Amino acid sequence: MSYFEAFLLALIQGLTEFLPISSSAHLILPSAVLGWEDQGLAFDVAVHVGTLAAVVIYFRKEVVTLFAALLASVLNGDRSKEAKLAWMIVLATIPACIFGLLMKDIVELYLRSAYVIATTTIVFGLLLWWVDKTSKLAEDEYQAGWKKALFIGLAQAMAIIPGTSRSGATITAALYLGFTREAAARFSFLMSIPIITLAGAYLGLKLVTSTEPIHIGFLLTGILVSFVSAYLCIHFFLKLISRMGMTPFVIYRLILGVGLFAFLLMS
């Protein structure tokens, strides 16, 4: 890996982790299209740290409030709307953990191909477009009951399939349930905190037990670039979606999917 590759991969991770366009697809594509070598476990951990720091710092007030409400509900039986939302986020995280443990090897062996990425990019892009155009766009994240949280959690579990997009799947599910675009995005971003934490911890454990060499410069580049790009991405995405909706991201997914198919057929 070169510093240019580290910079570009971290930039891709930061920009695509929270947009409905699939970060995993964009990180797989350079190796499939450009022939780059796998970035390795250490770099994966670094970009997870960067994106996690970005979403936690951006939503720092909400994170503190929700965590305090969660503790209060356990210790004092607090039933505030913040406590309810915190428990819904916990519930929504469970399906992805179970699905990830059961399906990880199958996904690694059979689904990390450019053809799968191209297909899911197009299919889930069209689904996002349909839901965005037909949704009621009326509810906020505090109105999520356990059934809705579980439904969004199942959508997040599906995002283990490359090209689906974790944020794309969860935002699509939330819109389908009637959330406003901003509420769907906020709930998706808050849901990302426990799942990114767990994924980063899993990769970190694998790294500790591996003999992979660690390049500090690449790691620092990955953390810094993914943090800055992810933070800016969250900020501008939340500012713009009320006006532009999901159509630009749908168009991008369709162009990406069709372009990838064309590249595969010509190669």
mmCIF file of C-alpha atoms in Angstrom:
data_model
loop_
_atom_site.group_PDB
_atom_site.id
_atom_site.type_symbol
_atom_site.label_atom_id
_atom_site.label_comp_id
_atom_site.label_asym_id
_atom_site.label_seq_id
_atom_site.Cartn_x
_atom_site.Cartn_y
_atom_site.Cartn_z
ATOM 1 C CA MET A 1 0.000 0.000 0.000
ATOM 2 C CA SER A 2 1.164 3.533 -0.793
ATOM 3 C CA TYR A 3 0.194 6.752 0.973
ATOM 4 C CA PHE A 4 -1.951 7.638 -2.042
ATOM 5 C CA GLU A 5 -3.863 4.368 -1.706
ATOM 6 C CA ALA A 6 -4.227 4.878 2.059
ATOM 7 C CA PHE A 7 -5.534 8.417 1.533
ATOM 8 C CA LEU A 8 -7.979 7.412 -1.207
ATOM 9 C CA LEU A 9 -9.306 4.348 0.625
ATOM 10 C CA ALA A 10 -9.796 6.337 3.856
ATOM 11 C CA LEU A 11 -11.526 9.099 1.916
ATOM 12 C CA ILE A 12 -13.834 6.551 0.296
ATOM 13 C CA GLN A 13 -14.599 4.973 3.672
ATOM 14 C CA GLY A 14 -15.368 8.313 5.279
ATOM 15 C CA LEU A 15 -17.575 9.564 2.449
ATOM 16 C CA THR A 16 -19.484 6.344 1.849
ATOM 17 C CA GLU A 17 -19.947 4.975 5.386
ATOM 18 C CA PHE A 18 -22.884 7.291 6.019
ATOM 19 C CA LEU A 19 -24.178 7.891 2.493
ATOM 20 C CA PRO A 20 -26.659 5.365 1.034
ATOM 21 C CA ILE A 21 -24.154 4.147 -1.572
ATOM 22 C CA SER A 22 -22.249 1.305 0.200
ATOM 23 C CA SER A 23 -18.815 1.795 1.731
ATOM 24 C CA SER A 24 -17.947 -1.899 1.434
ATOM 25 C CA ALA A 25 -18.642 -1.842 -2.295
ATOM 26 C CA HIS A 26 -16.368 1.139 -2.828
ATOM 27 C CA LEU A 27 -13.571 -0.424 -0.774
ATOM 28 C CA ILE A 28 -13.803 -3.699 -2.691
ATOM 29 C CA LEU A 29 -13.905 -2.027 -6.108
ATOM 30 C CA PRO A 30 -10.322 -0.664 -6.161
ATOM 31 C CA SER A 31 -8.939 -4.175 -5.748
ATOM 32 C CA ALA A 32 -11.367 -5.609 -8.313
ATOM 33 C CA VAL A 33 -10.967 -2.852 -10.915
ATOM 34 C CA LEU A 34 -7.478 -1.433 -10.296
ATOM 35 C CA GLY A 35 -5.829 -4.579 -8.992
ATOM 36 C CA TRP A 36 -4.871 -3.047 -5.633
ATOM 37 C CA GLU A 37 -3.922 -5.425 -2.864
ATOM 38 C CA ASP A 38 -6.182 -5.825 0.156
ATOM 39 C CA GLN A 39 -5.556 -2.979 2.606
ATOM 40 C CA GLY A 40 -5.203 -5.372 5.554
ATOM 41 C CA LEU A 41 -6.689 -5.673 9.010
ATOM 42 C CA ALA A 42 -4.760 -2.819 10.595
ATOM 43 C CA PHE A 43 -6.002 -0.310 8.027
ATOM 44 C CA ASP A 44 -9.572 -1.626 8.378
ATOM 45 C CA VAL A 45 -9.355 -0.961 12.121
ATOM 46 C CA ALA A 46 -7.978 2.529 11.492
ATOM 47 C CA VAL A 47 -10.804 3.644 9.213
ATOM 48 C CA HIS A 48 -13.374 2.158 11.601
ATOM 49 C CA VAL A 49 -11.835 4.255 14.384
ATOM 50 C CA GLY A 50 -11.985 7.358 12.203
ATOM 51 C CA THR A 51 -15.617 6.979 11.153
ATOM 52 C CA LEU A 52 -16.705 5.982 14.664
ATOM 53 C CA ALA A 53 -15.042 9.063 16.132
ATOM 54 C CA ALA A 54 -16.760 11.238 13.514
ATOM 55 C CA VAL A 55 -20.305 10.049 14.256
ATOM 56 C CA VAL A 56 -19.800 10.032 18.041
ATOM 57 C CA ILE A 57 -18.386 13.573 18.071
ATOM 58 C CA TYR A 58 -21.024 14.901 15.674
ATOM 59 C CA PHE A 59 -23.857 13.446 17.773
ATOM 60 C CA ARG A 60 -22.047 13.904 21.102
ATOM 61 C CA LYS A 61 -25.022 15.591 22.810
ATOM 62 C CA GLU A 62 -27.423 12.886 21.678
ATOM 63 C CA VAL A 63 -24.962 10.131 22.622
ATOM 64 C CA VAL A 64 -24.542 11.463 26.163
ATOM 65 C CA THR A 65 -28.282 11.973 26.588
ATOM 66 C CA LEU A 66 -29.210 8.528 25.257
ATOM 67 C CA PHE A 67 -26.535 6.741 27.271
ATOM 68 C CA ALA A 68 -27.607 8.516 30.462
ATOM 69 C CA ALA A 69 -31.255 7.665 29.731
ATOM 70 C CA LEU A 70 -30.340 4.032 29.103
ATOM 71 C CA LEU A 71 -28.578 3.807 32.456
ATOM 72 C CA ALA A 72 -31.478 5.561 34.174
ATOM 73 C CA SER A 73 -33.934 3.094 32.676
ATOM 74 C CA VAL A 74 -31.903 0.185 34.032
ATOM 75 C CA LEU A 75 -31.272 1.656 37.467
ATOM 76 C CA ASN A 76 -34.401 3.739 38.058
ATOM 77 C CA GLY A 77 -36.964 2.493 35.546
ATOM 78 C CA ASP A 78 -36.801 5.697 33.472
ATOM 79 C CA ARG A 79 -39.403 5.651 30.675
ATOM 80 C CA SER A 80 -38.536 8.884 28.911
ATOM 81 C CA LYS A 81 -38.555 9.152 25.132
ATOM 82 C CA GLU A 82 -34.742 9.221 25.222
ATOM 83 C CA ALA A 83 -34.642 5.949 27.162
ATOM 84 C CA LYS A 84 -37.066 4.385 24.698
ATOM 85 C CA LEU A 85 -34.959 5.499 21.722
ATOM 86 C CA ALA A 86 -31.795 4.157 23.356
ATOM 87 C CA TRP A 87 -33.394 0.732 23.829
ATOM 88 C CA MET A 88 -34.694 0.765 20.244
ATOM 89 C CA ILE A 89 -31.134 1.337 19.009
ATOM 90 C CA VAL A 90 -29.934 -1.589 21.126
ATOM 91 C CA LEU A 91 -32.713 -3.785 19.725
ATOM 92 C CA ALA A 92 -31.987 -2.710 16.155
ATOM 93 C CA THR A 93 -28.348 -3.755 16.574
ATOM 94 C CA ILE A 94 -29.089 -7.378 17.491
ATOM 95 C CA PRO A 95 -30.089 -8.732 14.043
ATOM 96 C CA ALA A 96 -26.874 -7.508 12.420
ATOM 97 C CA CYS A 97 -24.783 -9.154 15.142
ATOM 98 C CA ILE A 98 -26.557 -12.484 14.702
ATOM 99 C CA PHE A 99 -26.576 -12.350 10.905
ATOM 100 C CA GLY A 100 -22.933 -11.291 10.836
ATOM 101 C CA LEU A 101 -21.828 -14.234 12.969
ATOM 102 C CA LEU A 102 -23.873 -16.769 11.011
ATOM 103 C CA MET A 103 -23.284 -15.498 7.486
ATOM 104 C CA LYS A 104 -19.808 -13.936 7.605
ATOM 105 C CA ASP A 105 -17.995 -16.894 6.042
ATOM 106 C CA ILE A 106 -20.635 -17.366 3.332
ATOM 107 C CA VAL A 107 -20.446 -13.695 2.397
ATOM 108 C CA GLU A 108 -16.647 -13.764 2.305
ATOM 109 C CA LEU A 109 -16.599 -16.856 0.067
ATOM 110 C CA TYR A 110 -19.460 -16.207 -2.340
ATOM 111 C CA LEU A 111 -20.756 -12.621 -2.222
ATOM 112 C CA ARG A 112 -17.716 -10.345 -2.352
ATOM 113 C CA SER A 113 -17.636 -10.263 -6.162
ATOM 114 C CA ALA A 114 -18.008 -7.321 -8.500
ATOM 115 C CA TYR A 115 -21.104 -8.925 -10.089
ATOM 116 C CA VAL A 116 -22.851 -9.105 -6.713
ATOM 117 C CA ILE A 117 -21.886 -5.502 -5.966
ATOM 118 C CA ALA A 118 -23.207 -4.292 -9.319
ATOM 119 C CA THR A 119 -26.506 -6.132 -8.832
ATOM 120 C CA THR A 120 -27.164 -5.022 -5.265
ATOM 121 C CA THR A 121 -26.103 -1.468 -6.078
ATOM 122 C CA ILE A 122 -28.812 -1.229 -8.725
ATOM 123 C CA VAL A 123 -31.552 -3.218 -6.969
ATOM 124 C CA PHE A 124 -31.294 -1.434 -3.620
ATOM 125 C CA GLY A 125 -30.885 1.892 -5.385
ATOM 126 C CA LEU A 126 -34.228 1.404 -7.136
ATOM 127 C CA LEU A 127 -35.798 0.326 -3.847
ATOM 128 C CA LEU A 128 -34.525 3.495 -2.158
ATOM 129 C CA TRP A 129 -35.991 5.602 -4.987
ATOM 130 C CA TRP A 130 -39.412 3.929 -4.720
ATOM 131 C CA VAL A 131 -39.575 4.270 -0.943
ATOM 132 C CA ASP A 132 -38.420 7.893 -1.003
ATOM 133 C CA LYS A 133 -41.163 8.782 -3.489
ATOM 134 C CA THR A 134 -43.985 6.916 -1.720
ATOM 135 C CA SER A 135 -43.162 7.415 1.978
ATOM 136 C CA LYS A 136 -45.414 9.507 4.232
ATOM 137 C CA LEU A 137 -42.353 11.298 5.691
ATOM 138 C CA ALA A 138 -44.256 12.091 8.886
ATOM 139 C CA GLU A 139 -42.591 10.506 11.941
ATOM 140 C CA ASP A 140 -39.410 11.194 13.876
ATOM 141 C CA GLU A 141 -37.012 8.691 15.420
ATOM 142 C CA TYR A 142 -38.601 8.980 18.894
ATOM 143 C CA GLN A 143 -41.766 7.349 17.548
ATOM 144 C CA ALA A 144 -39.979 4.091 16.752
ATOM 145 C CA GLY A 145 -41.529 1.180 18.631
ATOM 146 C CA TRP A 146 -39.948 -2.241 18.979
ATOM 147 C CA LYS A 147 -41.494 -3.579 15.756
ATOM 148 C CA LYS A 148 -40.157 -0.672 13.718
ATOM 149 C CA ALA A 149 -36.746 -0.844 15.384
ATOM 150 C CA LEU A 150 -36.531 -4.569 14.687
ATOM 151 C CA PHE A 151 -37.553 -4.047 11.053
ATOM 152 C CA ILE A 152 -34.821 -1.442 10.575
ATOM 153 C CA GLY A 153 -32.412 -3.741 12.387
ATOM 154 C CA LEU A 154 -33.190 -6.550 9.947
ATOM 155 C CA ALA A 155 -32.515 -4.152 7.083
ATOM 156 C CA GLN A 156 -29.172 -3.335 8.669
ATOM 157 C CA ALA A 157 -28.396 -7.052 8.886
ATOM 158 C CA MET A 158 -28.930 -7.377 5.134
ATOM 159 C CA ALA A 159 -26.203 -4.812 4.565
ATOM 160 C CA ILE A 160 -23.569 -7.472 5.230
ATOM 161 C CA ILE A 161 -24.085 -8.254 1.523
ATOM 162 C CA PRO A 162 -21.590 -6.018 -0.342
ATOM 163 C CA GLY A 163 -23.196 -3.258 -2.372
ATOM 164 C CA THR A 164 -26.325 -3.085 -0.227
ATOM 165 C CA SER A 165 -25.108 -0.203 1.994
ATOM 166 C CA ARG A 166 -25.754 -0.202 5.732
ATOM 167 C CA SER A 167 -26.958 3.396 5.736
ATOM 168 C CA GLY A 168 -28.883 2.839 2.503
ATOM 169 C CA ALA A 169 -30.709 -0.212 3.868
ATOM 170 C CA THR A 170 -31.567 1.391 7.223
ATOM 171 C CA ILE A 171 -32.651 4.699 5.696
ATOM 172 C CA THR A 172 -34.777 2.830 3.137
ATOM 173 C CA ALA A 173 -36.440 0.805 5.909
ATOM 174 C CA ALA A 174 -37.050 3.896 8.049
ATOM 175 C CA LEU A 175 -38.551 5.809 5.127
ATOM 176 C CA TYR A 176 -40.803 2.854 4.353
ATOM 177 C CA LEU A 177 -42.080 3.033 7.940
ATOM 178 C CA GLY A 178 -42.959 6.704 7.511
ATOM 179 C CA PHE A 179 -39.957 8.471 9.028
ATOM 180 C CA THR A 180 -38.978 11.870 7.685
ATOM 181 C CA ARG A 181 -35.748 11.879 5.686
ATOM 182 C CA GLU A 182 -33.892 13.657 8.501
ATOM 183 C CA ALA A 183 -35.236 11.280 11.157
ATOM 184 C CA ALA A 184 -34.380 8.252 9.020
ATOM 185 C CA ALA A 185 -30.828 9.515 8.583
ATOM 186 C CA ARG A 186 -30.383 10.374 12.277
ATOM 187 C CA PHE A 187 -31.673 6.978 13.382
ATOM 188 C CA SER A 188 -29.386 5.280 10.861
ATOM 189 C CA PHE A 189 -26.379 7.268 12.057
ATOM 190 C CA LEU A 190 -27.095 6.599 15.739
ATOM 191 C CA MET A 191 -27.535 2.891 14.905
ATOM 192 C CA SER A 192 -24.103 2.945 13.302
ATOM 193 C CA ILE A 193 -22.358 3.686 16.610
ATOM 194 C CA PRO A 194 -22.815 0.264 18.279
ATOM 195 C CA ILE A 195 -22.384 -1.672 15.029
ATOM 196 C CA ILE A 196 -19.178 0.148 14.020
ATOM 197 C CA THR A 197 -17.900 -0.264 17.583
ATOM 198 C CA LEU A 198 -18.545 -4.003 17.505
ATOM 199 C CA ALA A 199 -17.073 -4.411 14.021
ATOM 200 C CA GLY A 200 -13.990 -2.415 14.987
ATOM 201 C CA ALA A 201 -13.554 -4.438 18.181
ATOM 202 C CA TYR A 202 -13.828 -7.691 16.230
ATOM 203 C CA LEU A 203 -11.249 -6.541 13.692
ATOM 204 C CA GLY A 204 -9.041 -5.235 16.493
ATOM 205 C CA LEU A 205 -9.115 -8.612 18.231
ATOM 206 C CA LYS A 206 -8.166 -10.330 14.981
ATOM 207 C CA LEU A 207 -5.343 -7.845 14.527
ATOM 208 C CA VAL A 208 -3.973 -8.488 18.027
ATOM 209 C CA THR A 209 -3.829 -12.212 17.348
ATOM 210 C CA SER A 210 -2.332 -11.857 13.865
ATOM 211 C CA THR A 211 1.267 -11.380 12.760
ATOM 212 C CA GLU A 212 0.426 -8.684 10.238
ATOM 213 C CA PRO A 213 2.985 -5.850 10.140
ATOM 214 C CA ILE A 214 1.669 -2.434 11.139
ATOM 215 C CA HIS A 215 2.611 0.771 9.317
ATOM 216 C CA ILE A 216 1.940 3.681 11.681
ATOM 217 C CA GLY A 217 1.913 6.262 8.883
ATOM 218 C CA PHE A 218 -0.793 4.434 6.964
ATOM 219 C CA LEU A 219 -2.843 3.976 10.142
ATOM 220 C CA LEU A 220 -2.690 7.659 11.061
ATOM 221 C CA THR A 221 -3.600 8.606 7.497
ATOM 222 C CA GLY A 222 -6.568 6.241 7.615
ATOM 223 C CA ILE A 223 -7.847 7.556 10.947
ATOM 224 C CA LEU A 224 -7.467 11.254 10.111
ATOM 225 C CA VAL A 225 -8.795 11.183 6.549
ATOM 226 C CA SER A 226 -11.757 8.917 7.359
ATOM 227 C CA PHE A 227 -12.626 11.067 10.390
ATOM 228 C CA VAL A 228 -12.614 14.391 8.529
ATOM 229 C CA SER A 229 -14.433 13.082 5.463
ATOM 230 C CA ALA A 230 -17.048 11.220 7.538
ATOM 231 C CA TYR A 231 -17.726 14.226 9.778
ATOM 232 C CA LEU A 232 -18.216 16.539 6.807
ATOM 233 C CA CYS A 233 -20.324 13.923 5.056
ATOM 234 C CA ILE A 234 -22.714 13.600 8.013
ATOM 235 C CA HIS A 235 -23.019 17.378 8.355
ATOM 236 C CA PHE A 236 -23.819 18.143 4.730
ATOM 237 C CA PHE A 237 -25.990 15.057 4.194
ATOM 238 C CA LEU A 238 -28.309 16.080 7.037
ATOM 239 C CA LYS A 239 -28.400 19.652 5.732
ATOM 240 C CA LEU A 240 -29.244 18.725 2.146
ATOM 241 C CA ILE A 241 -31.576 15.704 2.170
ATOM 242 C CA SER A 242 -34.679 17.700 3.126
ATOM 243 C CA ARG A 243 -34.300 19.664 -0.124
ATOM 244 C CA MET A 244 -32.851 17.158 -2.573
ATOM 245 C CA GLY A 245 -34.207 13.866 -1.225
ATOM 246 C CA MET A 246 -32.563 10.569 -2.155
ATOM 247 C CA THR A 247 -32.716 10.951 -5.947
ATOM 248 C CA PRO A 248 -29.054 12.017 -6.437
ATOM 249 C CA PHE A 249 -27.854 8.941 -4.549
ATOM 250 C CA VAL A 250 -30.189 6.688 -6.522
ATOM 251 C CA ILE A 251 -28.848 8.108 -9.785
ATOM 252 C CA TYR A 252 -25.285 7.592 -8.575
ATOM 253 C CA ARG A 253 -26.014 3.980 -7.629
ATOM 254 C CA LEU A 254 -27.572 3.267 -11.014
ATOM 255 C CA ILE A 255 -24.633 4.817 -12.886
ATOM 256 C CA LEU A 256 -22.164 2.917 -10.697
ATOM 257 C CA GLY A 257 -23.970 -0.391 -11.116
ATOM 258 C CA VAL A 258 -24.408 -0.090 -14.886
ATOM 259 C CA GLY A 259 -20.826 1.127 -15.299
ATOM 260 C CA LEU A 260 -19.507 -1.770 -13.285
ATOM 261 C CA PHE A 261 -21.481 -4.270 -15.368
ATOM 262 C CA ALA A 262 -20.120 -2.663 -18.534
ATOM 263 C CA PHE A 263 -16.569 -2.871 -17.215
ATOM 264 C CA LEU A 264 -16.986 -6.527 -16.259
ATOM 265 C CA LEU A 265 -18.440 -7.468 -19.620
ATOM 266 C CA MET A 266 -15.652 -5.730 -21.522
ATOM 267 C CA SER A 267 -12.809 -7.100 -19.395
#
